[in-house]
Short mmCIF file of C-alpha atoms and ligand atoms in Angstrom, two decimals:
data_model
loop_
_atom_site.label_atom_id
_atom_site.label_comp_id
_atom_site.label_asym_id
_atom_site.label_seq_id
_atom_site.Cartn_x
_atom_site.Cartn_y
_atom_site.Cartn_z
CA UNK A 652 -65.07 213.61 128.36
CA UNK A 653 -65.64 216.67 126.13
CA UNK A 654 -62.46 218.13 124.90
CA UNK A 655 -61.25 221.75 124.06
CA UNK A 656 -61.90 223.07 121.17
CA UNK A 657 -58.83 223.82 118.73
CA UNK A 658 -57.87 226.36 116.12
CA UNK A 659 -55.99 226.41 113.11
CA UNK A 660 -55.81 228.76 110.39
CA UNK A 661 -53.69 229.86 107.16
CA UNK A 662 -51.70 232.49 107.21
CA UNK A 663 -50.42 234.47 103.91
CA UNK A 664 -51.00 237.03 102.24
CA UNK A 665 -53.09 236.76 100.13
CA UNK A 666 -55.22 234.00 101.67
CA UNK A 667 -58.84 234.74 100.59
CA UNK A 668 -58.52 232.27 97.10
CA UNK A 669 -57.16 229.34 99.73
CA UNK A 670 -59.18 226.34 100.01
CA UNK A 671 -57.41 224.88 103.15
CA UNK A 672 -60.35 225.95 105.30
CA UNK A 673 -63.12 223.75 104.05
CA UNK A 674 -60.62 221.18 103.57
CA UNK A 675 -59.40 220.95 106.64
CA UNK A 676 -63.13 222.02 108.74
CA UNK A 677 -64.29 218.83 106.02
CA UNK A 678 -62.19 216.51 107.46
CA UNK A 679 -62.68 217.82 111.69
CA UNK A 680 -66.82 217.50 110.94
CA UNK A 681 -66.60 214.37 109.06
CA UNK A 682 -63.74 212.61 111.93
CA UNK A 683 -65.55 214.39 114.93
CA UNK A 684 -62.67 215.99 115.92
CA UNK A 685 -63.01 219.35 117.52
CA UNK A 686 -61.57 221.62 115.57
CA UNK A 687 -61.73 224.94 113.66
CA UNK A 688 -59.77 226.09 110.70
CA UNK A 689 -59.83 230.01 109.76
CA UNK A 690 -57.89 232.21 107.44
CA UNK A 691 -55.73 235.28 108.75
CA UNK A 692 -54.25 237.57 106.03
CA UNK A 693 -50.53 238.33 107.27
CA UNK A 694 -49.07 241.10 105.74
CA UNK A 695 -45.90 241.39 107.62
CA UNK A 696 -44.09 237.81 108.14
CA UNK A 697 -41.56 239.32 110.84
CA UNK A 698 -45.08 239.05 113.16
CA UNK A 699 -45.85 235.82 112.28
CA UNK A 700 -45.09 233.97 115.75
CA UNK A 701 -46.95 236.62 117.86
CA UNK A 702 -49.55 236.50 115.70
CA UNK A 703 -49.76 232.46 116.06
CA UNK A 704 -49.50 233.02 119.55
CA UNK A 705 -51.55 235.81 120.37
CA UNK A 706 -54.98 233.94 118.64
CA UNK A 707 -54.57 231.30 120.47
CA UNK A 708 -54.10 228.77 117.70
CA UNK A 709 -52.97 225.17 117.31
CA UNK A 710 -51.16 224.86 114.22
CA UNK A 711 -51.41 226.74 110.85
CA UNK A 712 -50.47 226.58 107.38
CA UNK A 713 -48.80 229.08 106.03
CA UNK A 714 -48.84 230.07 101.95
CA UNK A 715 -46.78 232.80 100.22
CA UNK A 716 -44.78 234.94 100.79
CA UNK A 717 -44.15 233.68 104.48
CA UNK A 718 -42.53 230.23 104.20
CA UNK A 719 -39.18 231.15 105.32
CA UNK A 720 -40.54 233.60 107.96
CA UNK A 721 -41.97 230.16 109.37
CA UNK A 722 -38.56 228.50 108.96
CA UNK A 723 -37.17 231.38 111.45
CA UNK A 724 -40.11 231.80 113.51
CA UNK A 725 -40.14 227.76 114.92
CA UNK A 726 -38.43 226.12 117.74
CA UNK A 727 -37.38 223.07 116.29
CA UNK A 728 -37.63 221.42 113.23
CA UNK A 729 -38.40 218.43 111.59
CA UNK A 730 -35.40 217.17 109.74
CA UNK A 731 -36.55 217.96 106.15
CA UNK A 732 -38.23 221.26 106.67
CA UNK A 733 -34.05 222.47 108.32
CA UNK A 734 -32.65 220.94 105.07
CA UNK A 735 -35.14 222.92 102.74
CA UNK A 736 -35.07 226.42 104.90
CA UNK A 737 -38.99 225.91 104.54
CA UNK A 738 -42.09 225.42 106.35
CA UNK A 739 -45.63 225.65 105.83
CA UNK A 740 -46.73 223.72 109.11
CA UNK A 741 -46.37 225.09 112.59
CA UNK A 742 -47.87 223.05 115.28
CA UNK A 743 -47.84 223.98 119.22
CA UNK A 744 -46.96 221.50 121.19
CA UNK A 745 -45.76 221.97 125.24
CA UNK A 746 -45.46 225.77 124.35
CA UNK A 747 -42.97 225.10 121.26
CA UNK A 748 -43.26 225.94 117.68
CA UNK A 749 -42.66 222.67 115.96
CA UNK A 750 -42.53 223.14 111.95
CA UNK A 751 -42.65 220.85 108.90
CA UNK A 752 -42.81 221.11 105.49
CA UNK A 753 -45.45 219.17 104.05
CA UNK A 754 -46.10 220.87 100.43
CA UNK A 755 -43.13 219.05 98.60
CA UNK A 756 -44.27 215.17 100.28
CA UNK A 757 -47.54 216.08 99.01
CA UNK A 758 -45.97 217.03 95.19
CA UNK A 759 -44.27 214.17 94.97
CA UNK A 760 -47.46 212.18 95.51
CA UNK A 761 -49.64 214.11 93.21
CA UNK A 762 -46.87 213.45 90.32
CA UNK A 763 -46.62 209.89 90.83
CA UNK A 764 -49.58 209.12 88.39
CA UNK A 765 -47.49 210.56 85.33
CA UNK A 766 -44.49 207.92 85.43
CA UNK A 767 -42.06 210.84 84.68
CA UNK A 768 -38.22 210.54 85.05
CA UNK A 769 -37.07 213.71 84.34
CA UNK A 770 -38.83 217.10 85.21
CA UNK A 771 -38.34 221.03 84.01
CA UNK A 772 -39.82 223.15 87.07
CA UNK A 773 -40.57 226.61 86.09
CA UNK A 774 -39.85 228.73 88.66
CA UNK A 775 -36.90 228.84 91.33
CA UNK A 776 -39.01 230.02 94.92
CA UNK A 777 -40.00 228.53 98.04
CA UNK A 778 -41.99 225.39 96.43
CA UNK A 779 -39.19 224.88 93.89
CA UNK A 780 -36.42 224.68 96.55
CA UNK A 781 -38.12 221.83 98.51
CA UNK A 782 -39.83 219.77 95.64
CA UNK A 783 -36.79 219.95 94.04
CA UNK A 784 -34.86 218.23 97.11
CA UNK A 785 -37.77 215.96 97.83
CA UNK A 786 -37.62 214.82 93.39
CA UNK A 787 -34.04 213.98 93.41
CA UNK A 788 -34.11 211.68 96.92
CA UNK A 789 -36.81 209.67 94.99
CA UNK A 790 -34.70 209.15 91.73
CA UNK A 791 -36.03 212.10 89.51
CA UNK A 792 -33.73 214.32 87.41
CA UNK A 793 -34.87 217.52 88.30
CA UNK A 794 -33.90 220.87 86.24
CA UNK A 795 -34.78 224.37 86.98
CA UNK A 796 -35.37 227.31 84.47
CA UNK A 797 -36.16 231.12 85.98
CA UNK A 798 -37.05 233.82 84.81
CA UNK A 799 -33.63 235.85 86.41
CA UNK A 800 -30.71 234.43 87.67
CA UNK A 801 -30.59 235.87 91.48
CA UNK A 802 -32.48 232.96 92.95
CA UNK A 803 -30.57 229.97 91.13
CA UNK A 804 -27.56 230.04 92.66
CA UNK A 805 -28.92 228.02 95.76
CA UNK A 806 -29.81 225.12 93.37
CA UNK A 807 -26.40 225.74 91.68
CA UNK A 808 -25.06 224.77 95.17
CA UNK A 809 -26.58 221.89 95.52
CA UNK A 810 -25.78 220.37 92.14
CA UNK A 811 -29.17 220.84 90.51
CA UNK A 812 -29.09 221.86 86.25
CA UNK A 813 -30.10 225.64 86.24
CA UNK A 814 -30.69 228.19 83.91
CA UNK A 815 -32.09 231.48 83.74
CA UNK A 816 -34.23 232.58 80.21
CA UNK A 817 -31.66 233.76 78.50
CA UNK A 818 -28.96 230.53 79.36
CA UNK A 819 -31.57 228.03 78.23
CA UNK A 820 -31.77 226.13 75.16
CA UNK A 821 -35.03 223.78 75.07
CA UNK A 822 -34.44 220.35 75.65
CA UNK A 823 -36.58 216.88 76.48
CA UNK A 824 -38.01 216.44 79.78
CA UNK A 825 -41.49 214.35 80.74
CA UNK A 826 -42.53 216.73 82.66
CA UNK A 827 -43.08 220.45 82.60
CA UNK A 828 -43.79 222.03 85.88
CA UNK A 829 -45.27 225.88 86.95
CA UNK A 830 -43.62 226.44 90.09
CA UNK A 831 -44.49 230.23 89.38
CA UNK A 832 -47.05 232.12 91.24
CA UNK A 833 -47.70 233.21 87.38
CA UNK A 834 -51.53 232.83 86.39
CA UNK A 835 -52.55 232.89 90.37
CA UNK A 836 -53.93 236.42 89.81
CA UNK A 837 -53.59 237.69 86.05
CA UNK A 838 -53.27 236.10 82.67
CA UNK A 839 -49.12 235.71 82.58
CA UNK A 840 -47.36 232.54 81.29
CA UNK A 841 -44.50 231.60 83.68
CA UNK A 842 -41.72 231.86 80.93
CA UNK A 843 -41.93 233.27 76.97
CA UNK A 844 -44.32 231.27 74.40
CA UNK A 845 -40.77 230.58 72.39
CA UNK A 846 -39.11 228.57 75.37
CA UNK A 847 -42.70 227.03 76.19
CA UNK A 848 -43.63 225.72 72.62
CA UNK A 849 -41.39 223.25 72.27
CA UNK A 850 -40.80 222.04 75.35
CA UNK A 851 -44.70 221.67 75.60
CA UNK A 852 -44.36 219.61 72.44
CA UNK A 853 -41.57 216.88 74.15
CA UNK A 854 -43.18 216.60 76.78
CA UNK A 855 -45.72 213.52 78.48
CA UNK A 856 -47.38 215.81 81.05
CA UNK A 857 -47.85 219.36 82.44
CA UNK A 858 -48.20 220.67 85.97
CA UNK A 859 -49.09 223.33 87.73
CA UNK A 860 -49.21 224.27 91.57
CA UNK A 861 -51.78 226.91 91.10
CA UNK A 862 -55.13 225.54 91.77
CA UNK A 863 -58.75 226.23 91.19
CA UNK A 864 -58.54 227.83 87.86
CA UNK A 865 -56.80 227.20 84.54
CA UNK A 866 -53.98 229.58 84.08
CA UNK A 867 -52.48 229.93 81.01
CA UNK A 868 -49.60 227.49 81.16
CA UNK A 869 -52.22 224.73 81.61
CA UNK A 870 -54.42 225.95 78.81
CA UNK A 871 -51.16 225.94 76.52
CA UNK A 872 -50.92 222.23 77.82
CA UNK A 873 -53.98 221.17 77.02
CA UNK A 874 -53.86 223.03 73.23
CA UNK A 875 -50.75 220.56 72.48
CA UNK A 876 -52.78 217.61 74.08
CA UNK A 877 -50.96 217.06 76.75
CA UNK A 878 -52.40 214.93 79.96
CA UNK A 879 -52.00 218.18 82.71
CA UNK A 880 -53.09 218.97 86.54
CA UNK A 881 -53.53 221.52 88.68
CA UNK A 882 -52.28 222.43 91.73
CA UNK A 883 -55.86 220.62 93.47
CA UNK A 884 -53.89 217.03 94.09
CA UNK A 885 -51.13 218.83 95.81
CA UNK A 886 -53.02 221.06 97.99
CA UNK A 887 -55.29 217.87 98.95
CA UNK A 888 -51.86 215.52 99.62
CA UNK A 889 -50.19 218.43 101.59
CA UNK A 890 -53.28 218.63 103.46
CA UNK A 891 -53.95 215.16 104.47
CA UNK A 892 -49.70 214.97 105.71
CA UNK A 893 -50.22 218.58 107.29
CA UNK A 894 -53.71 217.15 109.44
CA UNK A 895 -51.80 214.11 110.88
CA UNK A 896 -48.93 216.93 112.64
CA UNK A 897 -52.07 219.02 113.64
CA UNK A 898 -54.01 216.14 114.96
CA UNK A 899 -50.63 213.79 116.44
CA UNK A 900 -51.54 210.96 114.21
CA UNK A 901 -54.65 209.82 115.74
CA UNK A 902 -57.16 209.39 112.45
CA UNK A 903 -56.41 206.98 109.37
CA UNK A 904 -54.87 209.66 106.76
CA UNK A 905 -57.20 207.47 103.56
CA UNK A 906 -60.02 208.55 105.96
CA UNK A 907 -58.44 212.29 106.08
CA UNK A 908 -58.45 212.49 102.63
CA UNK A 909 -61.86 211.18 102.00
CA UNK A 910 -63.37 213.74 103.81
CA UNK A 911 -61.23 216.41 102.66
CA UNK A 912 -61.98 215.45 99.11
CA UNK A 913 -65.48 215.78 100.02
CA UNK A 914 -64.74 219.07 101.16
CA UNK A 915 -62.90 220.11 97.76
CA UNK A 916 -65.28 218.16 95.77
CA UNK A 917 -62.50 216.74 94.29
P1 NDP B 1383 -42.11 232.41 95.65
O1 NDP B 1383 -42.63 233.79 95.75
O2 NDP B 1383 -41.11 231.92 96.64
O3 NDP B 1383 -41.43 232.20 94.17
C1 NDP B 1383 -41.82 232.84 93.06
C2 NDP B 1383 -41.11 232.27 91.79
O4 NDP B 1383 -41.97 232.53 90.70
C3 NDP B 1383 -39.78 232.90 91.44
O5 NDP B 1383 -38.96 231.94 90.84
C4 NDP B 1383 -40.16 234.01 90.43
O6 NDP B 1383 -39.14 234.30 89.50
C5 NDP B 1383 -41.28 233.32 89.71
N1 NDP B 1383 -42.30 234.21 89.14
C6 NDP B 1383 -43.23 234.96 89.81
N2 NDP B 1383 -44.03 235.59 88.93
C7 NDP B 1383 -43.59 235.24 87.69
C8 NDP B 1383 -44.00 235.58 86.36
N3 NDP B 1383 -45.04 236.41 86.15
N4 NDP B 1383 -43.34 235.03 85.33
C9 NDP B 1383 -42.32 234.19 85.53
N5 NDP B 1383 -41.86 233.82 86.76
C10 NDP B 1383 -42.50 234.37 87.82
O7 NDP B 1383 -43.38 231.48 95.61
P2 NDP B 1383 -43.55 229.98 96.12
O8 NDP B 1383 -42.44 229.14 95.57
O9 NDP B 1383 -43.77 229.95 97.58
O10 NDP B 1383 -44.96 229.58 95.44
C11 NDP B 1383 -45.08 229.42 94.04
C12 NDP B 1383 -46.51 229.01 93.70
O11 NDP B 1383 -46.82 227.72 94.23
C13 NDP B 1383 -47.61 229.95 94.24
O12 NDP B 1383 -48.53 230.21 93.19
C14 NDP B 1383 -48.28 229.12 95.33
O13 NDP B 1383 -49.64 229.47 95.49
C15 NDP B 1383 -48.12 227.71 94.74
N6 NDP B 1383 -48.25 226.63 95.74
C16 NDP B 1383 -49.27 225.71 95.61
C17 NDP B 1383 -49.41 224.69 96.51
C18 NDP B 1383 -50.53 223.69 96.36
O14 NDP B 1383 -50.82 222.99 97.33
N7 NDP B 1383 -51.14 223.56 95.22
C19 NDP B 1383 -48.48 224.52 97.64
C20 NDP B 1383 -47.42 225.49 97.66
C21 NDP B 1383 -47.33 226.51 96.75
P3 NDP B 1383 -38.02 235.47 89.80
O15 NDP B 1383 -36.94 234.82 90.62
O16 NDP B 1383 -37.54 235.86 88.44
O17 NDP B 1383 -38.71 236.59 90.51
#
């Protein structure tokens, strides 16, 4: 029996640097499944579930600024994704929005490799909040240094080390993390060259989320020698967890991720 086609996107804003289609229309061609993945630039996240709704779609991902937009705009929610207050997987099912968060599961795999115990994330937004969660349930000590102070008080609540520039003195951690959207678009490190230095210097390994070019925190990295990644092992684990919601399961998720490696020629 031939069956519907179905359509997924990502939404954000902006979306046209985002690799998730060819990852995800990789992984449909190569499983025969019969889907389509696009990309939808969404400006305003307060239209984020009538825009899901009105094109029809499936599921979607959904990259900054919008992941707490998603949070409101589901109808239930996986158990992680309500503790976070983030999601950045909405699948349809029976005419409910059902959202997950699938981006700090798929950090904590793409980390694994570096044998780290304690970790500095740069940066204090969306990702930060629900890596940081996701770290500490699997036995890391996770700190957090931003560039202001508004958006630490959250991870003051919930027991996490925190400072802002000016609080922090640099100290030893394993890993050093950009959690910043700095180097996406322009050439900015996410924190001054006098905090990064010396932490660079103690550290085993550097991180960032940002993918598909080196930003300048990486290139520091790799001037001090440091073993470093970008944000390409992430995007590929969130993807393979995210396909399994979208597709209920049904395909092997090593086979997922073969084909979606393929597709990022990873
Ligand atoms: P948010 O907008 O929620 O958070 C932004 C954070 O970055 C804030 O802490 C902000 O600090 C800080 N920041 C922004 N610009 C600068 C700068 N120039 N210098 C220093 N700090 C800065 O973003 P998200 O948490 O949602 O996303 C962060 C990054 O993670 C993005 O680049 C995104 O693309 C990437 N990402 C990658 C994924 C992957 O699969 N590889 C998955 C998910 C996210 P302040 O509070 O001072 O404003």
């Amino acid at each position: 029996m031939k069956r519907n086609k179905e359509f997924f996107s990502i939404f954000g804003d902006p979306v046209a640097h985002s690799k998730s289609p060819i990852m995800h229309n990789s992984a449909f061609a190569g499983l025969g499944h019969p889907g389509c993945y696009g990309r939808y630039r969404l400006v305003e996240g307060e239209r984020l579930r009538q825009a899901f709704l009105n094109l029809g779609l499936k599921g979607v991902n959904v990259t900054v600024p919008h992941k707490e937009h998603a949070y409101r705009a589901c109808d239930e929610l996986d158990p992680f994704a309500r503790k976070v207050g983030a999601v950045n997987t909405i699948v349809l099912r029976e005419g409910k929005l059902h959202g997950y968060n699938t981006d700090a599961p798929g950090f904590l795999e793409a980390i694994e490799p570096f044998g780290a115990r304690s970790v500095l994330f740069l940066g204090a937004g969306g990702t930060a909040q629900a890596t940081a969660e996701i770290l500490r349930e699997a036995g890391y000590e996770v700190t957090i240094l931003n560039r202001s102070p508004g958006r630490l008080e959250r991870f003051r609540e919930r027991g996490f080390a925190s400072y802002s520039w000016k609080e922090f003195s640099p100290g030893s951690y394993d890993l050093i993390v950009n959690m910043t959207s700095a180097g996406l678009k322009e050439e900015s490190l996410p924190a001054p060259r006098e905090l990064l230095d010396p932490l660079l210097e103690k550290a085993k390994g550097a991180v960032d989320v940002v993918y598909g070019r080196e930003t300048p925190f990486l290139r520091l990295a790799g001037e001090k020698g440091l073993p470093r990644r970008d944000g390409s092992e992430m995007l590929l684990r969130q993807g393979v967890i995210a396909f399994g919601h979208f597709t209920d399961g049904r395909y092997d998720s090593r086979e997922v991720e073969r084909w979606m490696r393929r597709g990022l020629e990873l």
